[in-house]
Short mmCIF file of C-alpha atoms in Angstrom, two decimals:
data_model
loop_
_atom_site.label_atom_id
_atom_site.label_comp_id
_atom_site.label_asym_id
_atom_site.label_seq_id
_atom_site.Cartn_x
_atom_site.Cartn_y
_atom_site.Cartn_z
CA MET A 278 0.00 0.00 0.00
CA ASP A 279 1.26 3.51 -0.86
CA HIS A 280 2.83 5.23 2.16
CA GLU A 281 0.71 8.35 1.70
CA TRP A 282 -2.48 6.30 1.83
CA ILE A 283 -1.27 4.56 4.98
CA VAL A 284 -0.67 7.97 6.55
CA LEU A 285 -4.19 9.10 5.63
CA ILE A 286 -5.71 5.91 7.00
CA SER A 287 -3.63 6.20 10.16
CA SER A 288 -4.66 9.83 10.70
CA THR A 289 -8.30 8.80 10.30
CA VAL A 290 -7.73 6.08 12.90
CA VAL A 291 -6.13 8.63 15.26
CA LEU A 292 -9.11 10.96 14.87
CA THR A 293 -11.68 8.18 15.28
CA VAL A 294 -10.06 6.62 18.35
CA SER A 295 -9.68 10.02 20.02
CA VAL A 296 -13.33 10.91 19.31
CA LEU A 297 -14.60 7.58 20.65
CA LEU A 298 -12.45 7.65 23.77
CA THR A 299 -13.34 11.24 24.64
CA GLY A 300 -17.00 10.46 23.99
CA ILE A 301 -16.75 7.61 26.52
CA ILE A 302 -14.76 9.50 29.16
CA ILE A 303 -16.79 12.73 29.31
CA PRO A 304 -20.08 11.07 30.44
CA GLN A 305 -18.10 9.32 33.19
CA ILE A 306 -16.62 12.67 34.27
CA LEU A 307 -20.13 14.13 34.34
CA LEU A 308 -21.34 11.25 36.49
CA ILE A 309 -18.51 11.68 39.00
CA ALA A 310 -18.84 15.49 39.02
CA PHE A 311 -22.54 15.35 39.92
CA ARG A 312 -22.00 12.70 42.55
CA LYS A 313 -19.21 14.71 44.20
CA ASN A 314 -20.74 18.17 43.55
CA LEU A 315 -17.77 19.39 41.48
CA PHE A 316 -19.30 22.37 39.66
CA ASP A 317 -18.12 25.66 38.20
CA GLU A 318 -18.99 28.46 40.59
CA ILE A 319 -21.58 30.96 39.37
CA ASP A 320 -20.69 34.64 39.82
CA GLY A 321 -21.40 38.00 38.18
CA ARG A 322 -18.84 37.37 35.46
CA LYS A 323 -20.25 33.98 34.39
CA ILE A 324 -23.15 33.69 31.96
CA HIS A 325 -24.18 30.08 32.59
CA ARG A 326 -27.01 29.08 34.87
CA GLY A 327 -27.31 25.82 36.73
CA PRO A 328 -24.70 23.29 37.88
CA VAL A 329 -22.04 22.69 35.19
CA PRO A 330 -18.78 20.80 35.86
CA ARG A 331 -15.58 22.34 34.48
CA LEU A 332 -13.66 19.08 34.25
CA GLY A 333 -14.05 18.31 30.53
CA GLY A 334 -10.36 18.87 29.90
CA PHE A 335 -9.55 15.85 32.09
CA ALA A 336 -10.47 13.68 29.08
CA PHE A 337 -8.21 15.41 26.56
CA LEU A 338 -4.73 14.13 27.40
CA PRO A 339 -5.72 10.45 27.90
CA ALA A 340 -7.56 10.49 24.56
CA ILE A 341 -4.64 12.16 22.73
CA LEU A 342 -1.99 9.83 24.16
CA PHE A 343 -4.10 6.70 23.69
CA SER A 344 -4.86 7.49 20.04
CA LEU A 345 -1.21 8.29 19.25
CA GLY A 346 -0.09 5.06 20.92
CA PHE A 347 -2.78 3.13 19.08
CA VAL A 348 -1.68 4.40 15.67
CA VAL A 349 1.86 3.12 16.24
CA GLY A 350 0.55 -0.39 16.80
CA PHE A 351 -1.92 0.01 13.93
CA SER A 352 0.86 1.00 11.52
CA ILE A 353 2.85 -2.10 12.51
CA ILE A 354 -0.18 -4.26 11.73
CA LEU A 355 -0.37 -2.59 8.31
CA GLY A 356 3.28 -3.43 7.78
CA ASP A 357 4.46 0.20 7.56
CA MET A 358 7.40 0.82 9.87
CA ASN A 359 7.81 4.37 8.51
CA ILE A 360 5.26 5.73 11.00
CA VAL A 361 7.01 3.91 13.82
CA MET A 362 10.30 5.47 12.70
CA LEU A 363 8.68 8.93 12.80
CA PHE A 364 8.21 8.48 16.53
CA VAL A 365 11.68 7.00 17.00
CA GLU A 366 13.43 9.79 15.06
CA LYS A 367 11.64 12.48 17.07
CA LEU A 368 11.99 10.68 20.40
CA LYS A 369 13.80 13.55 22.12
CA GLY A 370 11.20 16.09 21.04
CA ILE A 371 8.33 13.75 21.92
CA SER A 372 9.78 13.02 25.37
CA PHE A 373 10.29 16.65 26.33
CA SER A 374 6.98 17.75 24.80
CA LEU A 375 5.25 15.04 26.82
CA CYS A 376 6.89 16.45 29.96
CA ALA A 377 5.55 19.91 29.05
CA VAL A 378 2.04 18.62 28.39
CA LEU A 379 1.97 16.61 31.62
CA ILE A 380 2.99 19.68 33.63
CA MET A 381 0.13 21.65 32.09
CA TYR A 382 -2.25 18.76 32.69
CA LEU A 383 -1.38 18.48 36.38
CA VAL A 384 -1.51 22.25 36.93
CA GLY A 385 -4.85 22.44 35.13
CA MET A 386 -6.31 19.61 37.20
CA SER A 387 -5.14 21.29 40.40
CA ASP A 388 -6.64 24.61 39.34
CA ASP A 389 -9.98 23.07 38.36
CA LEU A 390 -10.26 21.11 41.60
CA VAL A 391 -8.79 23.37 44.29
CA GLY A 392 -7.50 26.51 42.54
CA VAL A 393 -3.94 27.61 41.70
CA LYS A 394 -2.57 31.17 41.94
CA TYR A 395 -1.70 32.75 38.60
CA ARG A 396 1.95 33.18 39.61
CA ALA A 397 2.27 29.42 40.12
CA LYS A 398 0.60 28.82 36.76
CA PHE A 399 3.02 31.19 35.06
CA MET A 400 5.97 29.36 36.60
CA ALA A 401 4.57 26.05 35.36
CA GLN A 402 4.09 27.51 31.89
CA ILE A 403 7.66 28.78 31.80
CA LEU A 404 8.90 25.35 32.85
CA SER A 405 6.80 23.70 30.13
CA ALA A 406 8.21 26.14 27.56
CA ALA A 407 11.73 25.20 28.67
CA PHE A 408 10.97 21.51 28.07
CA ILE A 409 9.63 22.22 24.58
CA ILE A 410 12.74 24.24 23.73
CA ALA A 411 14.94 21.46 25.14
CA GLY A 412 13.17 19.11 22.72
CA GLY A 413 14.40 21.19 19.79
CA LEU A 414 11.37 23.37 19.08
CA TYR A 415 11.98 27.11 18.78
CA ILE A 416 11.27 30.08 16.51
CA PRO A 417 14.43 30.54 14.41
CA SER A 418 13.52 33.71 12.53
CA LEU A 419 11.16 36.70 12.51
CA SER A 420 10.87 36.41 8.71
CA GLY A 421 11.56 40.13 8.20
CA LEU A 422 9.30 41.42 10.99
CA PHE A 423 10.79 44.76 12.12
CA GLY A 424 13.51 44.08 9.56
CA ILE A 425 14.80 41.10 11.55
CA GLY A 426 15.60 37.74 9.96
CA GLU A 427 17.51 34.93 11.63
CA LEU A 428 17.74 35.22 15.40
CA PRO A 429 20.62 34.37 17.72
CA LEU A 430 19.95 31.09 19.49
CA TRP A 431 19.46 32.69 22.92
CA CYS A 432 16.99 35.17 21.41
CA SER A 433 15.09 32.33 19.69
CA TYR A 434 14.78 30.50 22.99
CA LEU A 435 13.56 33.61 24.81
CA LEU A 436 11.05 34.47 22.10
CA THR A 437 9.78 30.90 21.97
CA GLY A 438 9.19 30.89 25.73
CA LEU A 439 7.27 34.16 25.57
CA VAL A 440 5.19 32.98 22.61
CA PHE A 441 4.39 29.69 24.34
CA VAL A 442 3.17 31.40 27.52
CA PHE A 443 1.22 33.95 25.45
CA ILE A 444 -0.61 31.35 23.33
CA VAL A 445 -1.47 29.13 26.29
CA ASN A 446 -2.99 32.07 28.15
CA ALA A 447 -4.74 33.39 25.04
CA ILE A 448 -6.59 30.09 24.61
CA ASN A 449 -7.39 30.00 28.32
CA LEU A 450 -8.76 33.55 28.36
CA ILE A 451 -10.86 33.23 25.19
CA ASP A 452 -12.73 30.32 26.82
CA GLY A 453 -15.59 32.50 28.02
CA ILE A 454 -18.69 31.22 26.24
CA ASP A 455 -19.80 27.79 25.09
CA GLY A 456 -17.96 26.45 22.07
CA LEU A 457 -15.67 29.41 21.49
CA ALA A 458 -12.26 28.11 22.58
CA SER A 459 -12.99 24.58 21.36
CA GLY A 460 -14.43 25.88 18.06
CA MET A 461 -11.46 28.15 17.33
CA SER A 462 -9.00 25.47 18.35
CA SER A 463 -10.71 22.85 16.18
CA VAL A 464 -10.49 25.07 13.09
CA ALA A 465 -6.83 25.81 13.87
CA LEU A 466 -6.07 22.10 14.31
CA ILE A 467 -7.69 21.24 10.97
CA PHE A 468 -5.52 23.87 9.28
CA TYR A 469 -2.34 22.65 10.99
CA ALA A 470 -3.14 19.02 10.06
CA TYR A 471 -3.55 20.09 6.42
CA LEU A 472 -0.25 21.99 6.53
CA PHE A 473 1.75 19.18 8.08
CA PHE A 474 0.32 16.62 5.68
CA HIS A 475 1.50 18.63 2.68
CA MET A 476 4.82 19.35 4.42
CA GLY A 477 5.35 15.64 5.00
CA LYS A 478 5.58 16.17 8.77
CA PHE A 479 3.16 13.39 9.62
CA LEU A 480 3.93 13.13 13.33
CA TYR A 481 2.63 16.68 13.87
CA MET A 482 -0.39 15.92 11.71
CA PHE A 483 -1.20 12.97 13.99
CA LEU A 484 -0.92 15.24 17.03
CA ALA A 485 -3.30 17.76 15.43
CA MET A 486 -5.81 15.03 14.51
CA ALA A 487 -5.66 13.43 17.97
CA SER A 488 -6.31 16.81 19.60
CA LEU A 489 -9.14 17.54 17.17
CA GLY A 490 -10.68 14.18 18.05
CA ALA A 491 -10.63 15.12 21.73
CA LEU A 492 -12.33 18.46 21.06
CA LEU A 493 -15.21 17.29 18.85
CA PRO A 494 -17.17 15.30 21.50
CA PHE A 495 -16.42 17.99 24.06
CA PHE A 496 -17.83 20.64 21.69
CA TYR A 497 -21.06 18.67 21.47
CA PHE A 498 -21.46 18.36 25.25
CA ASN A 499 -20.37 21.96 25.82
CA VAL A 500 -22.62 23.63 23.22
CA PHE A 501 -25.60 21.29 22.93
CA GLY A 502 -25.58 19.61 26.33
CA ASP A 503 -28.43 20.36 28.75
CA ALA A 504 -27.28 21.37 32.24
CA ASN A 505 -30.65 20.35 33.68
CA LYS A 506 -30.11 16.82 32.35
CA HIS A 507 -26.50 16.69 33.62
CA LYS A 508 -25.15 16.63 30.04
CA LYS A 509 -23.29 19.95 29.89
CA ILE A 510 -19.60 20.43 30.70
CA PHE A 511 -16.83 23.04 30.46
CA MET A 512 -13.21 22.28 29.52
CA GLY A 513 -11.81 24.20 32.49
CA ASP A 514 -8.19 25.21 32.85
CA THR A 515 -7.06 21.64 32.22
CA GLY A 516 -8.52 21.58 28.73
CA ALA A 517 -7.46 25.12 27.85
CA LEU A 518 -3.88 24.52 29.01
CA ILE A 519 -3.60 21.21 27.14
CA ILE A 520 -5.02 22.57 23.89
CA GLY A 521 -3.00 25.77 24.24
CA THR A 522 0.16 23.69 24.64
CA VAL A 523 -0.62 21.58 21.58
CA LEU A 524 -1.38 24.66 19.46
CA SER A 525 1.85 26.27 20.66
CA ILE A 526 3.88 23.23 19.63
CA LEU A 527 2.25 23.11 16.19
CA ALA A 528 2.56 26.86 15.56
CA ILE A 529 6.20 27.01 16.67
CA ARG A 530 7.02 24.07 14.39
CA VAL A 531 5.39 25.77 11.40
CA SER A 532 7.25 29.03 12.10
CA GLY A 533 10.55 27.31 11.39
CA SER A 534 9.45 25.67 8.14
CA ASP A 535 9.84 26.56 4.47
CA LEU A 536 6.30 26.82 3.07
CA THR A 537 7.07 28.08 -0.45
CA ASP A 538 6.89 24.58 -1.97
CA ILE A 539 3.28 24.17 -0.83
CA GLY A 540 2.15 27.63 -1.95
CA PHE A 541 2.13 29.59 1.32
CA GLY A 542 3.87 32.82 2.26
CA SER A 543 5.71 33.94 5.37
CA PRO A 544 6.01 30.97 7.78
CA LEU A 545 5.70 33.30 10.77
CA VAL A 546 2.37 34.69 9.52
CA VAL A 547 1.01 31.30 8.46
CA ALA A 548 2.07 29.72 11.76
CA PHE A 549 0.20 32.20 13.95
CA ALA A 550 -2.67 33.26 11.66
CA PRO A 551 -5.05 30.68 13.24
CA LEU A 552 -4.27 32.18 16.66
CA ILE A 553 -4.38 35.86 15.77
CA VAL A 554 -7.86 36.67 17.12
CA PRO A 555 -7.29 35.16 20.60
CA GLY A 556 -3.88 36.86 20.64
CA LEU A 557 -5.14 40.29 19.64
CA ASP A 558 -8.00 40.02 22.11
CA VAL A 559 -5.64 39.24 25.00
CA VAL A 560 -3.43 42.24 24.16
CA ARG A 561 -6.45 44.57 23.95
CA VAL A 562 -7.94 43.29 27.20
CA PHE A 563 -4.67 43.61 29.10
CA LEU A 564 -4.16 47.18 27.87
CA HIS A 565 -7.79 48.02 28.73
CA ARG A 566 -7.41 46.69 32.27
CA MET A 567 -4.15 48.54 32.88
CA ARG A 568 -5.60 51.79 31.53
CA ALA A 569 -8.52 51.35 33.92
CA GLY A 570 -6.10 50.86 36.82
CA ARG A 571 -6.92 47.19 37.29
CA SER A 572 -4.62 44.20 37.39
CA PRO A 573 -4.26 42.72 33.89
CA PHE A 574 -4.48 39.23 35.40
CA LEU A 575 -7.82 39.62 37.19
CA PRO A 576 -10.86 38.42 35.20
CA ASP A 577 -13.60 40.77 34.00
CA ARG A 578 -16.12 41.13 31.17
CA THR A 579 -14.01 42.92 28.55
CA HIS A 580 -13.26 40.15 26.05
CA ILE A 581 -14.50 40.21 22.46
CA HIS A 582 -17.28 37.69 23.23
CA HIS A 583 -18.50 39.92 26.07
CA LYS A 584 -18.86 42.75 23.56
CA PHE A 585 -21.07 40.63 21.33
CA LEU A 586 -23.15 39.60 24.34
CA ALA A 587 -23.51 43.29 25.27
CA LEU A 588 -24.97 43.89 21.79
CA GLY A 589 -27.89 41.67 22.82
CA LEU A 590 -26.77 38.48 21.09
CA THR A 591 -27.42 35.10 22.66
CA PRO A 592 -24.31 33.20 23.80
CA ARG A 593 -24.55 30.82 20.83
CA LEU A 594 -24.96 33.63 18.33
CA ALA A 595 -22.11 35.53 19.98
CA MET A 596 -19.95 32.43 19.64
CA CYS A 597 -20.81 32.12 15.96
CA SER A 598 -20.09 35.83 15.41
CA VAL A 599 -16.66 35.66 17.04
CA MET A 600 -15.94 32.46 15.10
CA ALA A 601 -16.80 34.28 11.86
CA VAL A 602 -14.41 37.11 12.75
CA PHE A 603 -11.76 34.52 13.63
CA VAL A 604 -12.12 32.69 10.30
CA VAL A 605 -12.05 35.92 8.25
CA PHE A 606 -8.94 37.20 10.05
CA SER A 607 -7.14 33.86 9.71
CA ILE A 608 -7.91 33.37 6.01
CA ALA A 609 -7.08 37.00 5.19
CA ASN A 610 -3.68 36.72 6.90
CA ILE A 611 -2.82 33.41 5.26
CA PHE A 612 -3.81 34.73 1.83
CA CYS A 613 -2.07 38.10 2.21
CA SER A 614 1.13 36.47 3.49
CA ARG A 615 1.83 35.32 -0.08
CA PHE A 616 2.34 38.82 -1.47
CA MET A 617 2.23 41.39 1.36
CA ASN A 618 5.19 42.57 3.43
CA ILE A 619 4.96 41.12 6.94
CA ASN A 620 5.31 44.54 8.62
CA VAL A 621 2.51 46.02 6.50
CA LEU A 622 0.36 42.99 7.28
CA VAL A 623 0.93 43.24 11.04
CA LEU A 624 0.17 46.97 10.99
CA GLY A 625 -2.97 46.31 8.94
CA ASN A 626 -4.13 43.72 11.50
CA LEU A 627 -3.70 46.19 14.34
CA ILE A 628 -5.55 48.96 12.52
CA VAL A 629 -8.46 46.70 11.51
CA TRP A 630 -8.69 45.17 15.00
CA VAL A 631 -8.71 48.55 16.76
CA ALA A 632 -11.26 49.98 14.31
CA PHE A 633 -13.46 46.91 14.65
CA ASN A 634 -13.46 47.13 18.46
CA ILE A 635 -14.19 50.87 18.39
CA LEU A 636 -17.22 50.22 16.19
CA LEU A 637 -18.39 47.45 18.52
CA THR A 638 -18.02 49.67 21.59
CA ARG A 639 -19.96 52.51 19.96
CA ALA A 640 -22.74 50.10 19.02
CA ILE A 641 -22.88 48.91 22.63
CA TYR A 642 -23.14 52.45 23.96
CA ARG A 643 -25.89 53.26 21.45
CA ARG A 644 -27.84 50.23 22.63
CA GLN A 645 -27.29 51.20 26.25
CA SER A 646 -28.58 54.72 25.56
CA LYS A 647 -31.56 53.39 23.65
CA LEU A 648 -32.49 51.07 26.53
CA ASN A 649 -31.90 53.87 29.09
CA LEU A 650 -29.60 51.68 31.13
CA THR A 651 -27.53 53.15 33.93
CA LYS A 652 -25.40 50.07 34.44
CA PRO A 653 -22.91 49.54 31.58
CA LEU A 654 -23.59 46.61 29.27
CA TYR A 655 -19.88 46.22 28.81
CA GLU A 656 -17.15 46.95 31.33
#
C-alpha cells in the first residue's frame, strides 16, 4: 500500500479513536462530578445558569496519548514501519513535549479542583516552555518582521518561551462562552493538520488530529448539552492549558518551516494566523485593564465575546459571530502572506482590530442609551 495512503488511513484512525475515547470519558466525568458536587462556581462574570462541571479537559490528554499510541501499533499491523520510525526519530522532542504537556495537565487539574494562583501557573508555563525548547522546538527567525531575519539562538529561545506562555494564556482567556475556545482550536487544528500533511511532517499531523478528536465530542457536550439533564460540561483550565500547549507546539514548528513549496507565504504569519484573534483580544484586554487601573491578570467582562453579548446576542450567536471574525482574520492573513510585506500585514491587522473594536463599543453604547440603562452593558 502507498505510504501516503497509509498515513491518511492512520490519521483517520487517530481521529476516530480520540473521538470515541473522549466520547466515553466525558459522560463518566459528568457522572462523578454530579455525585461529588464538582461544579463551576456561578458569579457575576459567568453567563451560565445551573450546575455545570468544568472538568471536561480531564479527558483530553488520555484520549490524545491513547490514540497516538494506538496508531503506532496500527501501523505495525499494516506493515508500515515508517510511521514507527517517525516516533523513533523524534523521540527527544516527543519526550520533552510530553513532559511539558503533563505539567500543564497536572496544573490544570489542580486549578480546576482546588485553585492555583496565577503566579504558580506562570511558573509552570515557563517550565513547560523550557521543556519544549529542550526538545528542539523554537522560533528561528522573525521572517523580516521589524527588519529582523535569523535570530541568535538565545533570542530564539527567549522568544519561543514568551510565545508559548502567550498562546497558552490566550486560549485559556478566550474560553468565556460555550464552544468558542474549542471551536477556534478545532479550526486551527484542521488547518495545521492540512499543513503538516503537505509538508510531509506526519507526526505533527497525527498530534493535530488526535487533539481535534478530543475536542469534537467535548464541543457537542459543551454547546448542545443540557445542564438540567446533567449533560453539559466546560473544559476548564485543564482543557485550555492542554489545547493551548498543543497549538503552541504546532505553531512554533510551522514558524521554522519553508512553506514556499506548498504555496504559502511567510512561515511566521502562516504559523500564527489561526491564533491571531485570541492573541489580539488578549493584548487589547490587558491594555484596557491597565488603563482602567486594574490588574491585567484579574478576570472581568471585557473580552471580544462579552462585547457581542452586550450587543444583545445570545451566547450561541455571539460564539458564531466571534468564530466568523476569527475565520475571516485567519484566512485573510494566510492569503495576504503570499504577497504582502509582513510589517505592513501586522500593521494592517492592528488597525483593523482597533477599528473593529471601536465600532463594537460605539454600538454597545448606542444600545445602552436606547435602553436607558444606567449600568454599563460592557465593562
